[in-house]
Amino acid sequence: MLAETLFRSPALTAIALVGVLGLAACRTSGSTSGDEAAAETSAAAETSAEASASAESTDSTPSPAAADIVATATAAGNFTTLVSALEAAGLADDLMGAGPFTVFAPTDEAFAALPQGTVDALLLPANRDRLVQILSYHVIAGQELMASDLAGQTMDVATLEGRSVSINGSNGVKVDNAKVIAADVDASNGVIHVIDTVLIP
């Protein structure tokens, strides 16, 4: 009935055609606008993803691994005598190895407390064997003993020198007659515990 009316009335037919064309134009325009918006949204998302990836790449840069026992002691600045003695004894290279090691490290003050002339004498090539013996007595090879492993414990632990040190963790931590004054100094191949006295086997 509507079709007959339209075809019978040219005016109505013209109006109908204009309406249909206008509706089609609106749909086409809306579709184009929607496509452009989608493209813009996609481009923005890609840009955001690239920026995020770049930020993650910058933020996730791995921090350098901890240095080995010798490098850590050198960097600390208060083990100058110990490092010199390790080099003179030929033990520095050993303590740069895979480990793990637990090292009871006397400070420069601890070495200075030895009888006058002792350190100089130990550094002489003629006394190298005795120097190796003393320094090896400060090293536990094959174990990384943290302060938490020693706290509350009493034990004898074999050293690199061959004899055992006596560790008493009942009140702080003592190694033979030396007191641990700083514990758990981390290194890539073990741990350093700072002591206030040179251990003499």
XYZ file of C-alpha atoms in Angstrom:
201
model
C 0.000 0.000 0.000
C 2.871 2.384 0.946
C 4.710 1.496 -2.283
C 1.623 2.230 -4.355
C 1.184 5.587 -2.614
C 4.800 6.530 -3.239
C 4.699 5.632 -6.910
C 1.408 7.444 -7.394
C 2.727 10.675 -5.821
C 5.877 12.069 -7.426
C 6.311 14.519 -4.551
C 6.204 11.778 -1.973
C 8.584 9.729 -4.065
C 11.108 12.559 -4.131
C 10.822 13.058 -0.388
C 11.319 9.368 0.222
C 14.381 9.248 -1.991
C 15.931 12.218 -0.197
C 15.260 10.528 3.139
C 16.770 7.242 2.040
C 19.852 8.956 0.603
C 20.269 11.033 3.751
C 20.019 7.953 5.955
C 22.584 6.134 3.831
C 24.923 9.122 4.000
C 24.618 9.242 7.776
C 25.396 5.552 8.033
C 28.422 5.879 5.759
C 29.664 8.938 7.645
C 29.183 7.195 10.991
C 31.023 4.135 9.779
C 33.939 6.215 8.516
C 34.100 8.187 11.730
C 34.026 4.952 13.740
C 36.808 3.440 11.624
C 38.956 6.550 12.107
C 38.353 6.487 15.860
C 39.258 2.798 16.007
C 42.437 3.447 14.023
C 43.386 6.329 16.330
C 42.716 4.190 19.394
C 44.837 1.361 17.960
C 47.696 3.740 17.151
C 47.560 5.227 20.648
C 47.603 1.764 22.180
C 50.658 0.791 20.101
C 52.465 3.988 21.118
C 51.629 3.358 24.770
C 52.837 -0.244 24.510
C 56.100 0.875 22.915
C 56.652 3.455 25.647
C 55.875 0.891 28.319
C 58.279 -1.633 26.767
C 60.968 1.026 26.590
C 60.433 1.936 30.257
C 60.516 -1.717 31.300
C 63.720 -2.214 29.333
C 65.303 0.709 31.162
C 63.966 -0.225 34.613
C 64.802 -3.922 34.344
C 68.502 -3.414 33.714
C 70.098 -6.002 36.008
C 72.255 -4.664 38.795
C 75.848 -5.829 38.793
C 76.518 -9.012 40.740
C 78.296 -8.697 44.073
C 82.114 -8.768 43.812
C 84.211 -11.707 44.990
C 85.739 -11.934 48.477
C 88.983 -10.119 47.607
C 87.317 -7.341 45.591
C 84.735 -6.824 48.339
C 87.447 -6.585 51.013
C 89.453 -4.187 48.840
C 86.448 -1.943 48.227
C 85.611 -1.832 51.955
C 88.790 0.138 52.641
C 89.511 -1.205 56.136
C 91.169 -4.483 55.081
C 94.291 -3.049 53.420
C 96.677 -5.206 55.449
C 94.599 -8.346 54.939
C 94.451 -7.864 51.164
C 98.208 -7.196 50.988
C 98.841 -10.303 53.075
C 96.573 -12.448 50.877
C 98.449 -11.291 47.788
C 101.845 -11.922 49.410
C 100.723 -15.408 50.465
C 99.345 -16.245 47.020
C 95.857 -16.802 48.449
C 94.124 -13.897 46.715
C 93.487 -15.924 43.559
C 92.004 -18.770 45.621
C 89.519 -16.404 47.258
C 88.478 -15.129 43.839
C 87.429 -18.671 42.921
C 83.963 -20.216 42.886
C 83.765 -20.933 46.616
C 81.657 -20.732 48.598
C 83.851 -19.335 51.366
C 83.264 -18.011 54.844
C 86.026 -15.570 55.738
C 86.679 -14.138 59.180
C 88.415 -10.914 58.159
C 90.580 -8.975 60.625
C 90.505 -5.212 60.184
C 93.599 -3.059 59.730
C 93.263 -2.170 63.421
C 93.351 -5.854 64.340
C 96.627 -6.330 62.448
C 98.008 -3.137 63.980
C 97.328 -4.603 67.457
C 99.830 -7.425 66.841
C 103.275 -6.997 68.410
C 105.313 -4.367 66.608
C 107.068 -5.697 63.524
C 104.916 -8.854 63.269
C 103.134 -7.895 60.054
C 106.321 -6.728 58.348
C 108.029 -9.966 59.292
C 105.147 -12.099 58.034
C 105.203 -10.325 54.672
C 108.822 -11.331 54.068
C 109.232 -14.103 51.446
C 111.123 -16.207 54.007
C 108.005 -16.326 56.221
C 105.501 -17.044 53.464
C 104.574 -20.500 54.796
C 103.709 -19.080 58.213
C 101.683 -16.291 56.575
C 99.739 -18.835 54.516
C 99.077 -20.839 57.660
C 97.709 -17.849 59.561
C 95.556 -16.528 56.720
C 94.170 -19.971 55.830
C 93.058 -20.309 59.443
C 90.623 -17.433 58.789
C 88.900 -19.207 55.883
C 86.240 -21.909 55.844
C 86.033 -23.427 52.363
C 82.932 -25.059 50.909
C 80.489 -23.400 53.304
C 78.756 -20.047 53.474
C 77.953 -19.643 57.163
C 75.656 -16.699 57.773
C 75.164 -15.023 61.154
C 71.820 -16.802 61.461
C 73.652 -20.146 61.175
C 75.995 -19.196 64.012
C 73.623 -17.429 66.427
C 73.010 -19.506 69.533
C 75.344 -22.237 68.321
C 78.620 -23.593 69.650
C 80.686 -25.492 67.119
C 84.135 -26.309 65.834
C 84.536 -25.812 62.092
C 87.450 -26.988 59.957
C 89.382 -24.201 58.251
C 91.328 -24.114 55.009
C 94.477 -24.389 57.125
C 93.363 -27.806 58.368
C 92.687 -27.089 62.026
C 89.300 -26.050 63.378
C 88.184 -22.721 64.775
C 85.904 -22.653 67.776
C 82.736 -20.642 67.167
C 80.532 -19.524 70.031
C 77.291 -17.781 69.125
C 75.728 -17.739 72.564
C 76.392 -14.039 73.191
C 77.103 -12.328 69.907
C 79.541 -14.393 67.857
C 83.123 -15.171 68.842
C 85.648 -17.075 66.741
C 88.359 -18.389 69.063
C 89.264 -15.192 70.950
C 88.056 -12.776 68.249
C 84.717 -11.008 68.264
C 82.598 -10.630 65.131
C 81.967 -6.882 64.903
C 80.151 -6.898 61.541
C 78.463 -9.916 59.996
C 77.140 -11.059 56.636
C 79.155 -8.868 54.277
C 77.946 -10.397 51.030
C 80.266 -11.412 48.190
C 79.587 -13.264 44.958
C 81.471 -16.342 46.178
C 80.748 -16.295 49.903
C 80.424 -14.142 52.969
C 82.756 -12.066 55.134
C 82.447 -11.644 58.898
C 84.583 -8.805 60.240
C 86.584 -9.647 63.379
C 88.528 -7.467 65.797
C 91.503 -9.792 66.363
C 93.871 -11.728 64.110
C 93.442 -15.482 64.634
C 96.706 -17.292 65.346
C 96.608 -21.097 64.932
